[in-house]
Coordinates of N, CA and C in Angstrom, one line a residue:
M1 N -2.0 -20.8 -9.3 CA -1.5 -20.0 -10.9 C -2.2 -19.2 -11.1
A2 N -3.6 -18.4 -10.6 CA -4.1 -17.1 -11.4 C -3.9 -16.1 -10.5
A3 N -2.9 -16.1 -9.2 CA -2.2 -15.0 -8.7 C -1.1 -14.4 -9.0
L4 N -0.3 -15.8 -9.6 CA 0.7 -15.8 -9.9 C 1.0 -14.5 -11.1
F5 N -0.2 -14.8 -11.6 CA -0.5 -14.2 -13.5 C -1.6 -12.5 -13.4
G6 N -2.5 -12.7 -12.3 CA -2.7 -11.2 -11.9 C -4.4 -11.5 -12.6
E7 N -4.5 -13.1 -12.4 CA -6.3 -13.3 -13.0 C -6.6 -13.7 -12.2
L8 N -7.2 -13.2 -11.3 CA -7.4 -13.7 -10.4 C -9.1 -14.0 -10.7
H9 N -9.5 -12.7 -11.3 CA -10.4 -12.7 -12.4 C -11.5 -13.5 -12.5
R10 N -10.0 -14.5 -13.0 CA -10.7 -15.2 -14.4 C -11.0 -16.5 -13.7
L11 N -11.6 -16.7 -12.4 CA -12.4 -17.7 -11.4 C -13.3 -18.0 -11.1
K12 N -13.9 -17.4 -12.6 CA -16.0 -17.1 -12.8 C -16.2 -18.7 -11.6
D13 N -15.8 -19.6 -11.8 CA -16.3 -20.5 -11.9 C -16.6 -21.5 -10.7
L14 N -15.1 -20.4 -9.6 CA -15.3 -20.1 -7.9 C -16.8 -19.2 -7.2
E15 N -17.2 -19.0 -8.1 CA -18.0 -17.7 -7.8 C -19.0 -18.0 -7.0
D16 N -19.2 -18.1 -6.2 CA -21.0 -18.5 -5.1 C -20.6 -19.8 -5.3
Q17 N -19.9 -20.9 -5.1 CA -19.7 -22.1 -5.0 C -19.6 -21.9 -3.4
P18 N -19.6 -23.7 -3.0 CA -20.7 -24.2 -3.5 C -22.3 -24.1 -3.9
D19 N -22.7 -24.6 -4.6 CA -24.4 -24.5 -5.0 C -24.6 -24.6 -4.0
D20 N -24.8 -25.7 -2.6 CA -25.6 -25.5 -1.4 C -25.8 -23.9 -0.9
K21 N -26.8 -23.9 -0.1 CA -26.7 -22.5 0.7 C -26.1 -22.6 2.0
I22 N -26.2 -24.1 2.1 CA -26.3 -24.2 3.5 C -24.7 -24.2 3.6
V23 N -24.5 -25.2 3.2 CA -22.8 -25.3 3.0 C -22.0 -24.4 2.9
R24 N -22.5 -23.6 1.7 CA -21.9 -22.1 2.0 C -21.6 -21.0 3.1
A25 N -22.7 -21.0 4.2 CA -23.0 -20.8 5.1 C -22.1 -21.0 6.2
D26 N -22.0 -22.5 5.9 CA -20.6 -23.2 7.2 C -19.8 -22.5 6.7
L27 N -19.5 -22.5 5.2 CA -17.5 -22.3 5.0 C -17.4 -20.7 5.9
L28 N -18.6 -19.9 6.0 CA -18.5 -18.6 6.2 C -18.6 -18.9 7.7
W29 N -19.1 -19.8 8.3 CA -19.1 -19.3 9.7 C -17.9 -19.9 10.3
A30 N -17.3 -21.1 9.6 CA -16.2 -21.8 9.6 C -15.5 -20.2 9.8
Y31 N -15.0 -19.1 9.2 CA -14.0 -18.0 9.3 C -14.5 -17.6 10.4
T32 N -15.9 -16.8 10.4 CA -16.4 -15.7 11.3 C -16.1 -16.8 12.8
R33 N -16.6 -17.8 13.3 CA -17.0 -18.5 14.5 C -15.8 -19.6 14.6
G34 N -15.1 -19.9 14.1 CA -13.9 -20.8 14.2 C -12.6 -20.3 13.5
L35 N -12.3 -19.5 13.2 CA -11.0 -18.9 13.0 C -11.3 -17.5 13.4
V36 N -11.6 -16.5 13.9 CA -11.9 -15.2 14.0 C -12.0 -14.7 16.0
Q37 N -13.2 -15.8 16.2 CA -13.6 -15.7 17.5 C -12.9 -17.0 18.4
N38 N -12.7 -18.1 17.9 CA -12.6 -19.5 18.8 C -11.1 -18.9 19.0
D39 N -10.5 -19.4 20.0 CA -9.3 -19.3 21.2 C -8.7 -19.7 20.3
V40 N -8.2 -20.9 19.9 CA -7.5 -22.1 18.7 C -7.2 -21.3 17.9
G41 N -8.6 -20.9 17.0 CA -8.4 -20.3 15.7 C -8.2 -19.3 15.2
R42 N -8.4 -18.1 16.6 CA -7.2 -17.1 16.5 C -6.1 -16.8 16.7
R43 N -5.4 -18.6 16.9 CA -4.3 -18.3 17.2 C -3.5 -18.2 15.5
H44 N -3.4 -19.1 15.0 CA -3.5 -19.5 14.0 C -3.9 -18.1 12.7
Y45 N -5.5 -17.2 13.1 CA -5.5 -15.7 13.0 C -4.4 -15.1 12.8
D46 N -4.3 -15.2 14.3 CA -2.7 -13.8 14.5 C -1.3 -14.0 13.3
E47 N -1.1 -15.9 13.9 CA 0.0 -16.0 13.2 C -0.6 -15.7 11.2
L48 N -1.0 -15.7 10.8 CA -1.5 -15.0 9.7 C -0.9 -13.5 9.5
L49 N -1.8 -13.0 10.4 CA -1.5 -11.0 10.5 C -0.1 -10.8 11.1
A50 N 0.6 -12.0 11.2 CA 2.2 -11.6 11.7 C 2.9 -11.7 10.4
R51 N 2.4 -12.4 9.6 CA 2.9 -12.3 7.9 C 3.9 -11.4 7.6
A52 N 2.8 -10.7 7.8 CA 3.3 -8.7 7.3 C 4.7 -8.4 7.7
P53 N 5.4 -8.2 6.8 CA 6.6 -7.1 7.3 C 6.7 -6.3 8.3
Q54 N 7.5 -6.3 9.2 CA 7.2 -5.0 10.0 C 5.9 -4.7 10.7
G55 N 5.1 -5.6 10.4 CA 4.1 -5.4 11.2 C 3.1 -4.0 10.0
R56 N 3.8 -3.5 8.9 CA 3.0 -2.9 8.2 C 2.2 -3.7 6.8
C57 N 1.0 -2.9 6.5 CA -0.5 -2.8 5.7 C 0.8 -3.2 4.4
P58 N 0.5 -4.4 3.5 CA 1.3 -4.6 2.4 C 0.3 -3.6 1.3
F59 N -0.8 -3.1 1.5 CA -1.0 -2.7 0.0 C -0.9 -1.0 0.5
C60 N -1.1 -0.4 1.1 CA -0.9 1.1 2.1 C 1.0 1.3 2.3
G61 N 1.4 0.6 2.5 CA 3.3 0.7 2.5 C 3.4 1.2 3.6
H62 N 1.6 1.9 4.8 CA 2.5 2.5 5.9 C 1.1 2.6 7.4
R63 N 0.3 2.1 6.8 CA -0.5 2.3 8.4 C -0.1 0.5 9.1
D64 N -0.2 0.4 10.1 CA -0.2 -1.1 10.7 C -0.9 -2.1 10.6
V65 N -0.8 -2.9 10.2 CA -2.1 -4.9 9.8 C -2.6 -4.4 11.3
S66 N -4.4 -5.0 10.9 CA -5.3 -5.1 12.3 C -6.0 -6.1 11.4
T67 N -6.4 -6.2 10.7 CA -6.9 -7.4 10.3 C -6.2 -8.1 8.9
L68 N -7.7 -9.6 8.9 CA -7.2 -10.4 7.3 C -8.2 -9.9 6.6
D69 N -7.2 -9.6 5.3 CA -8.4 -9.3 4.2 C -8.6 -10.2 3.3
H70 N -9.8 -10.4 2.9 CA -9.6 -12.0 1.8 C -9.7 -11.0 0.5
Q71 N -8.0 -11.8 0.0 CA -8.1 -11.3 -1.4 C -9.0 -11.0 -2.4
L72 N -9.6 -12.3 -2.4 CA -11.0 -12.4 -3.1 C -12.1 -12.3 -2.0
P73 N -13.1 -11.5 -2.0 CA -14.2 -11.4 -0.9 C -15.0 -12.6 -0.9
K74 N -15.0 -12.8 0.4 CA -15.9 -14.0 0.8 C -17.1 -14.5 0.3
A75 N -17.7 -13.3 0.4 CA -19.4 -13.1 0.1 C -19.3 -13.7 -1.3
T76 N -18.4 -13.9 -2.3 CA -18.5 -13.9 -4.0 C -17.9 -15.7 -3.6
Y77 N -16.1 -16.2 -3.1 CA -15.6 -17.1 -3.4 C -15.5 -17.5 -1.7
P78 N -16.9 -18.6 -1.0 CA -17.0 -18.8 -0.1 C -15.9 -19.8 0.2
L79 N -16.1 -20.5 -0.9 CA -14.9 -21.6 -1.1 C -13.5 -21.2 -0.4
L80 N -13.0 -20.0 -0.8 CA -11.6 -20.1 -0.3 C -11.6 -18.7 1.1
A81 N -12.6 -18.9 1.9 CA -12.8 -18.3 3.5 C -12.1 -18.6 3.7
T82 N -11.5 -19.9 4.3 CA -9.9 -19.5 4.9 C -8.8 -21.1 5.0
I83 N -8.8 -20.2 3.5 CA -8.0 -20.5 2.3 C -6.6 -20.0 2.7
P84 N -5.7 -20.4 3.4 CA -4.8 -18.9 3.9 C -4.0 -18.4 3.0
D85 N -3.9 -18.6 1.3 CA -3.2 -17.8 0.4 C -4.5 -16.8 -0.3
N86 N -5.7 -16.9 1.0 CA -6.5 -15.8 -0.1 C -6.4 -14.8 1.7
L87 N -6.0 -15.1 2.3 CA -6.5 -14.2 3.7 C -5.1 -13.2 3.8
V88 N -5.2 -12.1 3.5 CA -3.5 -11.4 3.6 C -3.8 -9.8 4.8
P89 N -2.3 -10.3 5.3 CA -2.6 -8.5 6.4 C -3.0 -7.7 5.9
A90 N -4.1 -6.9 6.7 CA -4.6 -5.5 5.6 C -4.1 -4.4 7.2
C91 N -4.4 -3.4 6.5 CA -5.0 -2.4 7.6 C -6.3 -2.2 7.6
S92 N -7.0 -1.6 8.0 CA -8.8 -1.4 8.3 C -9.3 -0.6 7.3
E93 N -8.2 0.5 7.4 CA -8.7 1.1 5.9 C -8.9 0.2 4.7
C94 N -7.2 0.1 4.2 CA -7.4 -0.5 3.7 C -8.2 -1.4 3.3
N95 N -8.7 -2.5 4.2 CA -9.7 -3.7 4.0 C -11.4 -3.0 3.6
H96 N -11.3 -2.1 4.1 CA -12.6 -0.9 4.2 C -12.5 -0.8 2.5
R97 N -11.5 -0.5 2.5 CA -11.9 0.2 0.1 C -11.5 -0.9 -0.5
K98 N -10.4 -2.0 -0.3 CA -11.0 -2.9 -0.7 C -12.4 -3.6 -0.9
N99 N -13.4 -4.0 -0.5 CA -14.7 -4.2 0.3 C -14.8 -5.4 -0.4
D100 N -16.0 -5.5 -1.0 CA -16.5 -6.9 -1.9 C -16.5 -7.0 -3.6
A101 N -15.8 -5.6 -3.7 CA -15.7 -5.6 -5.0 C -14.5 -6.5 -5.7
V102 N -14.8 -7.1 -6.9 CA -14.3 -8.6 -7.6 C -14.0 -7.7 -9.0
A103 N -12.3 -7.5 -8.9 CA -12.6 -6.9 -10.4 C -12.9 -8.0 -12.0
A104 N -12.9 -6.6 -12.7 CA -13.6 -7.0 -14.1 C -12.6 -7.9 -15.1
N105 N -11.6 -6.9 -14.4 CA -10.6 -7.2 -15.6 C -9.0 -7.3 -15.2
T106 N -8.3 -7.3 -15.8 CA -6.7 -7.5 -15.1 C -6.4 -6.7 -14.9
D107 N -6.8 -5.6 -15.6 CA -6.0 -3.4 -15.1 C -6.9 -3.6 -14.1
T108 N -7.6 -4.1 -13.1 CA -8.3 -3.5 -11.8 C -8.4 -4.5 -11.0
Q109 N -7.4 -5.7 -11.1 CA -6.9 -6.3 -10.7 C -5.7 -6.0 -9.5
L110 N -6.3 -6.2 -7.9 CA -5.4 -5.3 -6.8 C -4.3 -6.4 -7.0
L111 N -3.0 -6.0 -6.6 CA -1.6 -7.0 -6.4 C -2.0 -7.7 -5.5
H112 N -1.5 -9.5 -5.7 CA -1.8 -9.8 -4.4 C -0.2 -10.1 -3.5
P113 N -0.5 -9.7 -2.1 CA 0.9 -10.0 -1.8 C 2.1 -10.4 -1.6
Y114 N 0.7 -11.7 -1.8 CA 1.8 -13.0 -1.6 C 2.8 -13.3 -2.7
F115 N 2.0 -13.4 -3.6 CA 2.4 -13.4 -5.1 C 2.5 -12.5 -6.0
E116 N 2.8 -11.2 -5.8 CA 3.0 -10.0 -6.9 C 4.2 -9.1 -6.2
D117 N 5.1 -8.7 -6.7 CA 6.1 -7.6 -6.6 C 6.7 -6.6 -6.9
A118 N 5.8 -5.3 -6.6 CA 5.8 -4.3 -7.5 C 7.2 -3.6 -6.7
S119 N 8.4 -4.1 -6.5 CA 9.3 -3.7 -5.6 C 10.4 -3.4 -6.4
H120 N 10.6 -4.0 -7.8 CA 11.5 -4.6 -8.9 C 11.9 -3.2 -9.4
G121 N 11.1 -1.9 -9.6 CA 11.2 -0.8 -10.0 C 10.5 0.4 -9.8
R122 N 10.5 1.2 -9.7 CA 10.1 2.3 -9.1 C 8.7 3.3 -9.7
W123 N 7.6 3.1 -9.1 CA 6.5 3.4 -9.5 C 5.8 4.9 -8.4
L124 N 6.8 5.0 -7.6 CA 5.8 6.3 -6.4 C 6.7 8.1 -6.6
F125 N 6.0 8.9 -7.2 CA 7.4 10.0 -6.8 C 5.8 11.1 -6.2
A126 N 6.3 12.1 -6.3 CA 6.1 13.4 -5.6 C 6.4 14.4 -6.4
R127 N 5.4 15.8 -6.3 CA 6.6 16.4 -6.4 C 6.0 18.1 -5.4
V128 N 6.3 18.7 -5.6 CA 5.9 20.2 -4.8 C 4.9 20.8 -5.3
V129 N 3.7 20.9 -4.5 CA 2.6 21.8 -5.2 C 2.1 23.4 -4.6
S130 N 2.9 23.4 -4.2 CA 3.2 25.3 -2.7 C 4.3 25.2 -2.3
D131 N 4.6 26.4 -2.7 CA 6.2 26.2 -1.4 C 5.6 27.1 0.3
D132 N 4.1 27.7 0.1 CA 4.3 28.3 1.2 C 2.3 28.7 1.4
P133 N 1.9 27.3 2.6 CA 2.4 26.8 3.0 C 2.9 25.3 2.2
I134 N 3.9 24.5 2.5 CA 4.2 23.4 2.0 C 3.5 22.2 1.9
A135 N 3.1 21.8 0.1 CA 2.6 21.4 -0.2 C 3.0 20.1 -0.7
L136 N 2.6 18.9 -0.8 CA 3.4 17.5 -2.2 C 1.7 16.6 -2.9
L137 N 2.6 16.5 -3.8 CA 1.1 15.6 -4.7 C 1.7 14.3 -5.1
F138 N 1.3 13.2 -4.9 CA 1.7 12.3 -4.3 C 1.4 11.5 -6.3
F139 N 2.1 10.6 -7.4 CA 1.4 10.1 -8.1 C 1.9 8.6 -8.3
A140 N 1.7 7.9 -9.0 CA 1.9 6.3 -9.5 C 2.7 7.2 -11.3
E141 N 3.8 6.8 -11.1 CA 4.1 6.6 -12.8 C 5.3 5.3 -12.7
P142 N 4.5 4.1 -12.7 CA 5.5 3.2 -12.8 C 6.8 3.4 -13.9
D143 N 8.0 3.1 -13.8 CA 8.7 2.8 -15.1 C 8.6 1.4 -15.9
S144 N 9.3 1.5 -16.4 CA 9.9 0.9 -17.9 C 10.1 -0.5 -17.2
A145 N 10.5 -1.2 -15.7 CA 10.1 -2.1 -15.4 C 9.7 -2.8 -15.3
F146 N 8.3 -2.1 -15.5 CA 7.2 -2.6 -15.4 C 6.4 -3.5 -16.6
T147 N 5.7 -4.3 -16.8 CA 5.0 -4.4 -18.2 C 3.9 -3.1 -18.3
T148 N 3.1 -3.0 -19.2 CA 2.5 -2.2 -19.6 C 0.5 -2.4 -18.3
T149 N 0.9 -4.0 -18.4 CA -0.4 -4.3 -17.4 C -0.6 -4.1 -16.4
M150 N 1.4 -4.1 -16.1 CA 1.7 -4.1 -14.6 C 1.2 -2.5 -14.1
Q151 N 1.6 -1.6 -14.9 CA 1.7 -0.4 -14.5 C -0.1 0.2 -14.9
A152 N -0.7 -0.7 -15.5 CA -2.2 -0.2 -15.4 C -2.5 -0.6 -13.6
R153 N -2.3 -1.7 -13.7 CA -2.7 -2.5 -11.6 C -2.0 -1.3 -11.0
I154 N -0.7 -1.2 -10.8 CA -0.4 -0.4 -9.7 C -1.6 1.1 -10.5
Q155 N -1.5 1.5 -10.7 CA -2.1 3.1 -11.2 C -3.7 3.1 -10.0
H156 N -4.0 1.9 -10.5 CA -4.7 1.5 -10.5 C -5.6 1.9 -9.0
Q157 N -4.6 0.7 -8.3 CA -4.4 0.4 -7.0 C -4.4 1.6 -6.1
F158 N -3.0 2.3 -6.7 CA -3.0 3.7 -6.4 C -4.2 4.6 -5.7
T159 N -4.9 4.6 -7.1 CA -5.9 4.8 -7.1 C -7.2 4.7 -6.2
H160 N -7.7 3.6 -6.6 CA -8.5 2.9 -5.5 C -8.7 3.1 -3.9
L161 N -6.9 2.5 -3.5 CA -6.8 2.9 -1.9 C -6.7 3.8 -1.4
R162 N -6.8 5.5 -2.7 CA -6.8 7.2 -2.4 C -5.2 6.6 -1.6
L163 N -4.2 5.8 -2.0 CA -2.9 6.7 -1.1 C -2.1 8.3 -1.1
A164 N -3.0 8.5 -2.6 CA -2.0 10.3 -3.0 C -2.5 10.8 -1.3
A165 N -4.0 10.9 -0.9 CA -4.3 10.9 0.7 C -3.7 11.0 1.3
L166 N -3.2 9.8 1.5 CA -2.7 9.4 2.5 C -1.3 9.9 2.3
Y167 N 0.0 9.4 1.5 CA 0.5 10.3 1.6 C 1.6 11.4 2.2
G168 N 0.2 12.4 1.6 CA 0.0 13.3 1.5 C -0.2 13.9 2.9
T169 N -0.7 13.7 3.3 CA -1.1 14.0 5.4 C 0.4 14.0 6.2
Q170 N 0.8 12.0 5.8 CA 1.7 12.2 6.5 C 3.2 13.0 5.7
A171 N 3.3 13.2 5.1 CA 4.2 14.3 4.1 C 4.0 15.5 5.1
S172 N 2.8 16.4 4.9 CA 2.8 17.5 5.2 C 3.5 17.6 6.8
R173 N 3.0 16.1 8.0 CA 3.5 15.9 9.1 C 5.0 16.0 9.5
Q174 N 5.8 15.4 8.5 CA 6.7 14.6 8.8 C 7.5 16.0 8.6
I175 N 6.8 17.0 7.5 CA 7.9 18.3 7.1 C 7.8 19.3 8.1
A176 N 6.8 19.3 8.8 CA 6.2 20.0 10.3 C 7.4 19.7 11.1
G177 N 7.5 18.7 11.0 CA 8.0 18.3 12.6 C 9.7 18.5 12.0
E178 N 10.1 18.7 10.5 CA 11.7 18.9 10.7 C 12.5 20.2 10.2
R179 N 10.5 21.4 10.2 CA 10.8 22.3 9.9 C 12.0 23.3 10.7
L180 N 12.5 22.6 12.1 CA 13.2 23.6 12.9 C 15.1 23.1 12.4
L181 N 15.1 22.2 12.1 CA 16.3 21.3 11.9 C 16.7 21.9 10.7
L182 N 15.8 22.3 9.8 CA 15.8 22.9 7.6 C 16.5 24.2 8.2
N183 N 15.8 25.0 9.2 CA 16.4 26.2 9.4 C 17.4 26.8 9.7
Q184 N 17.6 25.6 10.3 CA 19.2 25.6 11.2 C 20.4 25.2 10.2
L185 N 19.7 24.2 9.0 CA 20.5 24.1 8.3 C 20.8 24.9 7.4
R186 N 19.7 26.1 6.9 CA 19.6 27.1 6.0 C 21.0 27.7 6.8
Q187 N 20.8 28.0 7.6 CA 21.9 29.2 8.6 C 22.9 29.0 8.9
E188 N 23.7 27.9 8.6 CA 24.7 26.9 9.3 C 25.3 26.9 7.7
G189 N 24.6 26.7 7.2 CA 25.5 26.4 5.0 C 24.8 26.4 4.0
G190 N 23.6 27.5 3.9 CA 22.9 27.5 3.3 C 22.1 27.0 2.3
P191 N 21.4 27.3 1.1 CA 20.2 25.9 0.6 C 21.5 24.4 0.2
A192 N 22.5 24.9 0.2 CA 23.7 23.7 -0.6 C 23.3 22.4 0.4
A193 N 23.7 22.7 1.8 CA 23.4 22.3 3.0 C 22.2 21.6 3.3
V194 N 20.8 22.0 3.0 CA 19.1 21.9 3.5 C 19.5 20.5 2.0
S195 N 19.9 20.7 0.5 CA 20.0 20.2 -0.4 C 20.6 18.7 0.3
E196 N 21.9 18.7 0.7 CA 22.9 18.1 0.7 C 21.7 16.6 1.8
H197 N 21.8 17.4 2.8 CA 20.6 16.4 3.6 C 19.3 16.2 3.5
L198 N 18.6 16.5 2.7 CA 17.4 15.9 2.0 C 17.7 15.0 0.7
R199 N 18.5 14.8 0.2 CA 19.4 14.2 -0.9 C 19.8 12.5 0.2
A200 N 20.7 13.0 1.2 CA 21.4 11.9 1.8 C 19.6 10.9 2.2
T201 N 18.8 11.9 2.8 CA 17.6 11.2 3.8 C 16.8 10.1 2.6
A202 N 16.4 11.2 1.6 CA 16.0 10.2 0.2 C 16.5 9.3 0.2
A203 N 18.3 9.0 0.0 CA 18.3 7.8 -0.8 C 18.4 6.7 0.8
S204 N 18.8 7.2 1.7 CA 18.2 6.2 3.1 C 17.4 5.5 3.5
W205 N 16.2 6.4 2.8 CA 15.0 5.5 3.0 C 14.6 5.2 1.6
A206 N 14.7 5.1 0.0 CA 15.4 4.7 -0.8 C 15.9 3.1 -0.7
A207 N 17.0 2.9 0.1 CA 17.6 1.6 0.3 C 16.4 0.8 1.6
T208 N 15.9 1.1 1.9 CA 14.8 0.8 3.0 C 13.7 0.1 1.5
S209 N 12.9 0.8 0.7 CA 12.8 0.9 0.1 C 12.3 2.1 -0.8
V210 N 12.3 1.2 -2.1 CA 12.4 2.6 -3.2 C 11.0 2.9 -3.2
N211 N 9.8 2.8 -3.1 CA 8.6 3.1 -3.6 C 7.7 3.4 -2.3
C212 N 8.5 4.0 -0.9 CA 7.7 4.4 0.3 C 7.9 6.0 0.0
W213 N 6.7 6.5 0.7 CA 6.4 7.9 0.5 C 7.5 8.9 0.9
Q214 N 8.4 8.2 1.6 CA 9.1 9.1 2.6 C 10.7 9.2 1.4
H215 N 10.6 8.2 0.7 CA 11.9 8.6 -0.4 C 11.5 9.8 -1.3
A216 N 10.1 9.1 -1.7 CA 9.1 10.4 -2.6 C 9.1 11.6 -2.0
M217 N 8.8 11.7 -0.8 CA 8.8 13.2 -0.4 C 9.9 13.9 -0.3
Y218 N 11.1 13.7 0.0 CA 12.4 14.0 0.9 C 13.0 14.2 -0.9
E219 N 12.9 13.4 -2.0 CA 13.5 13.7 -3.2 C 12.9 14.9 -3.6
A220 N 11.6 14.7 -4.0 CA 10.8 15.9 -4.1 C 11.4 17.2 -3.4
L221 N 11.0 17.2 -2.4 CA 11.5 18.9 -1.7 C 12.7 18.8 -2.6
A222 N 14.3 18.1 -2.2 CA 15.0 18.4 -2.3 C 15.7 18.8 -4.2
N223 N 14.7 18.9 -5.2 CA 14.5 18.8 -6.3 C 13.4 20.8 -6.3
D224 N 13.3 20.9 -5.0 CA 12.3 22.2 -5.2 C 13.2 23.7 -4.7
L225 N 13.6 24.1 -5.8 CA 14.6 24.9 -5.5 C 13.5 26.4 -4.6
G226 N 12.9 26.5 -4.5 CA 12.1 27.2 -3.8 C 11.9 26.5 -2.3
Y227 N 11.6 25.6 -2.0 CA 12.2 25.0 -0.6 C 13.2 25.3 0.0
V228 N 14.6 24.5 -0.3 CA 15.7 24.3 -0.7 C 16.0 25.6 -0.1
G229 N 15.8 26.8 -0.6 CA 16.6 28.4 -0.4 C 15.5 28.6 0.6
G230 N 14.7 28.2 1.1 CA 13.6 28.9 2.2 C 12.3 28.8 2.1
G231 N 11.6 27.5 2.2 CA 10.3 27.6 1.9 C 9.9 26.9 3.5
S232 N 8.4 26.7 3.2 CA 8.1 27.1 4.9 C 8.3 25.4 5.6

């Protein structure tokens, strides 16, 4: 129930349990040797890894999953080391960023992908900050579909996982790959043709996920008159 309401940080009674150090060590061993390194256990590990839709990390929404992350770190919560609901598919970078940190309050509690959904509202946006060369800044600005607490949590997660840098890099690569196509559209149909293409592409990505970086990127480009008219 704590995961449903973003209150995993309140499970203080489970920290460093059980008291017996040997039993705690056995629980950690059960994960490392029994689930990760054991052939039979590894099959279960891979089944959990396959929970990620399209094999995509649920934390950043972009990279491929490559490991299981402990939503509550096993170092602090050994009792949960092998509990399936505490084992979330993740990319190695997000797993590293999360590390063994334990949230101090609700606002800093990262969303649990199994129990919390941030797709019912819009929170990811971008704006063009340079036309030559083209550069975008991504930012989290959750709309009114989210509670005040959820807005704070989304913004914290966006910052903590350094998603602005990830999305900005990906956007630069995507734009570079489409430069020839957009220049051709400008030559054949002018800025209106470019704007129409960008808005249609943004809508297509939004149908997949309203909060994917591609939606935010194409929308921002379509709204930038300098880029539409002849940006880099």
